[in-house]
mmCIF file with all atom_site columns, C-alpha atoms in Angstrom:
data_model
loop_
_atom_site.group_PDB
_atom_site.id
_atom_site.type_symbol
_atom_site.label_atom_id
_atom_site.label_alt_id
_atom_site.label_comp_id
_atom_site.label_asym_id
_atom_site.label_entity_id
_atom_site.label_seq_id
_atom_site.pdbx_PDB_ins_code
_atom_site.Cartn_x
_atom_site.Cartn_y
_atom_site.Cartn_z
_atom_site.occupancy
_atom_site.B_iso_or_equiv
_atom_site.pdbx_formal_charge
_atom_site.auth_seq_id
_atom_site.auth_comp_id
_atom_site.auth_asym_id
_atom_site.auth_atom_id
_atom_site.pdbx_PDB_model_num
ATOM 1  C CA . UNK A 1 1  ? 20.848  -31.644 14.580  1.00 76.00 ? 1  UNK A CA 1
ATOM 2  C CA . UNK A 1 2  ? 19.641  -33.517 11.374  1.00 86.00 ? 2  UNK A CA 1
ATOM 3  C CA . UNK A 1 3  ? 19.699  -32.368 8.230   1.00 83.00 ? 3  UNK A CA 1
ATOM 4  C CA . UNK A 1 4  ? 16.558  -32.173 7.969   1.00 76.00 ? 4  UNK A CA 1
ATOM 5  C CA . UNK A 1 5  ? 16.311  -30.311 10.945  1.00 70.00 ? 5  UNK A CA 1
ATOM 6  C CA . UNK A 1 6  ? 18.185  -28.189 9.466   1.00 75.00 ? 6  UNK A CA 1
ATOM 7  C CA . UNK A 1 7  ? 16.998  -27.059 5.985   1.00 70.00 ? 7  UNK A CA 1
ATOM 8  C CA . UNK A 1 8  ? 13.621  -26.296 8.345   1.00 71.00 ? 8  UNK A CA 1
ATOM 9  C CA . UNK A 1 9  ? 15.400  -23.850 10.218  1.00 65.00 ? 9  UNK A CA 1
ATOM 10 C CA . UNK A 1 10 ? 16.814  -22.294 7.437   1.00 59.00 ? 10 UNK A CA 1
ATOM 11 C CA . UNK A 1 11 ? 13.317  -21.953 5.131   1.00 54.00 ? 11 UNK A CA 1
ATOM 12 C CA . UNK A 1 12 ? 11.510  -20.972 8.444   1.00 60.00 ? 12 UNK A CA 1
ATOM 13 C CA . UNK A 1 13 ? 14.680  -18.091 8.968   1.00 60.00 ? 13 UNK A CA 1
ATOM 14 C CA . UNK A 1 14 ? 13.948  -17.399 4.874   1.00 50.00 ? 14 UNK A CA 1
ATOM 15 C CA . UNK A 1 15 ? 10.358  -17.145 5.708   1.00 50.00 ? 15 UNK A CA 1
ATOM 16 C CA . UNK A 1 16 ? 10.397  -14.610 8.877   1.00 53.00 ? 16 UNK A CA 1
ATOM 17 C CA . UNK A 1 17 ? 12.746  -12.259 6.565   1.00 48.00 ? 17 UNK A CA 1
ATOM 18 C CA . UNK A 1 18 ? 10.245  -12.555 3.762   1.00 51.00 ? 18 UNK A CA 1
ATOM 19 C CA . UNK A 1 19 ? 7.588   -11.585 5.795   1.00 42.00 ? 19 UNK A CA 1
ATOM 20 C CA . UNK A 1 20 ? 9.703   -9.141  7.553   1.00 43.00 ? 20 UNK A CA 1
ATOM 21 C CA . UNK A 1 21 ? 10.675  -7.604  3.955   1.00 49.00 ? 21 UNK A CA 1
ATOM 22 C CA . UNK A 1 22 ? 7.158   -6.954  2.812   1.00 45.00 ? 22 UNK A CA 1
ATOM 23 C CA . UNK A 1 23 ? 5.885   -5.786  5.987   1.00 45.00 ? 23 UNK A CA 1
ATOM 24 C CA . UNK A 1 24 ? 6.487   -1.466  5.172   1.00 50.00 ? 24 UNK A CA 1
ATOM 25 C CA . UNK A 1 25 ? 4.362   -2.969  1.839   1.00 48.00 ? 25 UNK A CA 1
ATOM 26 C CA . UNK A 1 26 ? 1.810   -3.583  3.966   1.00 48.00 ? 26 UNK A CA 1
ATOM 27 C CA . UNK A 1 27 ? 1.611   -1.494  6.656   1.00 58.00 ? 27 UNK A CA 1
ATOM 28 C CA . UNK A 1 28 ? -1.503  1.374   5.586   1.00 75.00 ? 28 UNK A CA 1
ATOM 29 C CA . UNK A 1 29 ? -1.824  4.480   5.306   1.00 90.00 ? 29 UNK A CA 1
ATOM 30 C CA . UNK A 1 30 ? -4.858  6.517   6.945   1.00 93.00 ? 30 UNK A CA 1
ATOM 31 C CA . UNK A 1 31 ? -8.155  5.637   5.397   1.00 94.00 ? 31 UNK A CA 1
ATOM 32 C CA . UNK A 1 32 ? -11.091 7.920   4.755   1.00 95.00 ? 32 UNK A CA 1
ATOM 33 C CA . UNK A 1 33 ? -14.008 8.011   2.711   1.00 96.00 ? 33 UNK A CA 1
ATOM 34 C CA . UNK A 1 34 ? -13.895 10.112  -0.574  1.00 96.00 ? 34 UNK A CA 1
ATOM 35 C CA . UNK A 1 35 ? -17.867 10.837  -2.011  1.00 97.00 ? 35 UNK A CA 1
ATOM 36 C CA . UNK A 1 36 ? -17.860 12.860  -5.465  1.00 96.00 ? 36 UNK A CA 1
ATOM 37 C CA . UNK A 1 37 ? -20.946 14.105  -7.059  1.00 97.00 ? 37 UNK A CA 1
ATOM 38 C CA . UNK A 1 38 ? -21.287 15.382  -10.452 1.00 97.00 ? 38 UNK A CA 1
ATOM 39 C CA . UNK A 1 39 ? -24.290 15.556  -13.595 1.00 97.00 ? 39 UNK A CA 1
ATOM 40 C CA . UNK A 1 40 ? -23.100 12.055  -13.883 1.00 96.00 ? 40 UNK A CA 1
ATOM 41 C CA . UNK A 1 41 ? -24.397 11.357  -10.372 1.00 96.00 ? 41 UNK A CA 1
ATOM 42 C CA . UNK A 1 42 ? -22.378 10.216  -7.029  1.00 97.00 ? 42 UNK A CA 1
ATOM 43 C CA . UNK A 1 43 ? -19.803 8.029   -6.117  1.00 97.00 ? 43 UNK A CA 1
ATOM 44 C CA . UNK A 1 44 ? -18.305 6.973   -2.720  1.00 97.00 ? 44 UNK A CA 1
ATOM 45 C CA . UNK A 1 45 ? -15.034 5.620   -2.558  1.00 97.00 ? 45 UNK A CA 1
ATOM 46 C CA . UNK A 1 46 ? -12.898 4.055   0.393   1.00 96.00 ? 46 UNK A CA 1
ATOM 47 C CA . UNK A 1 47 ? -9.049  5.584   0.234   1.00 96.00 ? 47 UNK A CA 1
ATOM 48 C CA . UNK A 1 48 ? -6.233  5.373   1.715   1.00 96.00 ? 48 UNK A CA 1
ATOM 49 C CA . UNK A 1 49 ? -4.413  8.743   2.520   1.00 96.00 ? 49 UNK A CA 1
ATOM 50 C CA . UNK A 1 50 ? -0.172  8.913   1.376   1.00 96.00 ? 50 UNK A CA 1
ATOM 51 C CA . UNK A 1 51 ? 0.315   11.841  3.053   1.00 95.00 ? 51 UNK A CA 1
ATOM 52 C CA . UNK A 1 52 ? 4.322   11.688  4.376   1.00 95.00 ? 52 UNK A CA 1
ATOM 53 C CA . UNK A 1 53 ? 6.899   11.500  1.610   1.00 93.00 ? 53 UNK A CA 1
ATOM 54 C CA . UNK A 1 54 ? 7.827   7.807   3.060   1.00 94.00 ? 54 UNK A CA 1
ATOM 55 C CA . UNK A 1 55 ? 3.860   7.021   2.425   1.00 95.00 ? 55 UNK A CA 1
ATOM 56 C CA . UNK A 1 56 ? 3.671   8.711   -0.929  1.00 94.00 ? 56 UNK A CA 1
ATOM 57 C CA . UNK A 1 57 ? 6.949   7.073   -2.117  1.00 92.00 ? 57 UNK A CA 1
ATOM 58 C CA . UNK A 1 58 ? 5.590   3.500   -1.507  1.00 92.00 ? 58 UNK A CA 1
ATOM 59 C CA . UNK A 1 59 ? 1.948   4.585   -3.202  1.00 92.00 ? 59 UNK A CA 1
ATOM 60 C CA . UNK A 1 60 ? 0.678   1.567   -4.559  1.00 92.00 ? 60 UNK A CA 1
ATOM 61 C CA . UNK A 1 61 ? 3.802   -0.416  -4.711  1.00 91.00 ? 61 UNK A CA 1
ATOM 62 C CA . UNK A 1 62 ? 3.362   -4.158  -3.679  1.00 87.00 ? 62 UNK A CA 1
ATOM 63 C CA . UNK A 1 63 ? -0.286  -4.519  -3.660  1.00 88.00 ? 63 UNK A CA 1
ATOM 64 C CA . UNK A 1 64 ? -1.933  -7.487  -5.713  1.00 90.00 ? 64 UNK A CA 1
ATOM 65 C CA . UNK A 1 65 ? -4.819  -5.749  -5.786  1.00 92.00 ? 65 UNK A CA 1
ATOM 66 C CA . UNK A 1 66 ? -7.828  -3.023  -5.233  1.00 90.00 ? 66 UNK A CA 1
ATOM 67 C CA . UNK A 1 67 ? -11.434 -2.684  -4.361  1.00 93.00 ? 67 UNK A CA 1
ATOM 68 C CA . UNK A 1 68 ? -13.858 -1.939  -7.353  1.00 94.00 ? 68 UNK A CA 1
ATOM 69 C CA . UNK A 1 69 ? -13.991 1.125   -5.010  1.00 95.00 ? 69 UNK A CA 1
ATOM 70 C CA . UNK A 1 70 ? -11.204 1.897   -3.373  1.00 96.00 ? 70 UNK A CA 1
ATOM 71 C CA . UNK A 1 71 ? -8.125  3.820   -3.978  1.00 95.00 ? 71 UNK A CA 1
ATOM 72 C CA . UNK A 1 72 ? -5.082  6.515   -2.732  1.00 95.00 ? 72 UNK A CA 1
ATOM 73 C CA . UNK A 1 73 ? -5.704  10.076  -2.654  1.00 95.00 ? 73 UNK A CA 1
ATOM 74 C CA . UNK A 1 74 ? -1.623  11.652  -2.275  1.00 95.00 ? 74 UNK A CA 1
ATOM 75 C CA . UNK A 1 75 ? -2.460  14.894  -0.045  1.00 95.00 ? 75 UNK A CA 1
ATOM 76 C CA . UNK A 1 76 ? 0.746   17.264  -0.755  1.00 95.00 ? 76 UNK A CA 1
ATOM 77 C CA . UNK A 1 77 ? 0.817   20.094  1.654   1.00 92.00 ? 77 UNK A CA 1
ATOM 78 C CA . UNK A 1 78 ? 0.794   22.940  -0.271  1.00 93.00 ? 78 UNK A CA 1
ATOM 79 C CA . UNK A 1 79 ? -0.867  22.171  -3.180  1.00 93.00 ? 79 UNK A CA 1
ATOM 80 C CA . UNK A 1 80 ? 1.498   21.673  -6.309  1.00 93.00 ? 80 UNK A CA 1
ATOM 81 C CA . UNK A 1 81 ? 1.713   20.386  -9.567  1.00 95.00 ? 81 UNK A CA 1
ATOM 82 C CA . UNK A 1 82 ? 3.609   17.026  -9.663  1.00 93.00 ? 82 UNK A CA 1
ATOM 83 C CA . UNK A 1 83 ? 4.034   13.599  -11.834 1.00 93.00 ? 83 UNK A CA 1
ATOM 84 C CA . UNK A 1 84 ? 3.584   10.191  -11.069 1.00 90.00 ? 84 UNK A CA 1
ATOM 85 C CA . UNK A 1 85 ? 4.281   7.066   -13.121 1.00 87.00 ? 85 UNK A CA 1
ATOM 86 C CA . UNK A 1 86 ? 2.529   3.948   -12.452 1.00 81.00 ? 86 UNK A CA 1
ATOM 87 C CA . UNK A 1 87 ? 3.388   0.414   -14.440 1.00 74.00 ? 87 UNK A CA 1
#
């Protein structure tokens, strides 16, 4: 096998565990649609549901970006008070 042969096989190996790394990143949740109405008027958003601890955990994390309208709603089962930080 050539050298060049293989550094290919290598960056191709590199690039199947990449992909295989980010690939709980992007596997998604549930999705639902979320309409609010208020004095202000309504709103309809798309969202994702974290509802397991693994899903609620990984939130947000690894995402380049969201929809204008779009987010995650974390459904905790019972209701309680909790914290989240976001960066």
């Amino acid at each position: 096998m050539t050298r060049a042969a293989q550094r290919r096989n290598v960056l191709a190996g590199l690039l199947a565990l990449g992909l295989l790394a980010t690939a709980p990143a992007a596997a998604a949740c549930r999705t639902d649609v979320l309409d609010l109405r208020g004095a202000w008027g309504e709103a309809r958003f798309a969202v994702e549901l974290a509802e397991t601890p693994e899903e609620q955990a990984r939130g947000l994390m690894h995402r380049d970006s969201l929809g204008a309208m779009a987010g995650m709603l974390f459904v905790f089962d019972p209701p309680r008070e909790v914290s989240f930080w976001m960066k």
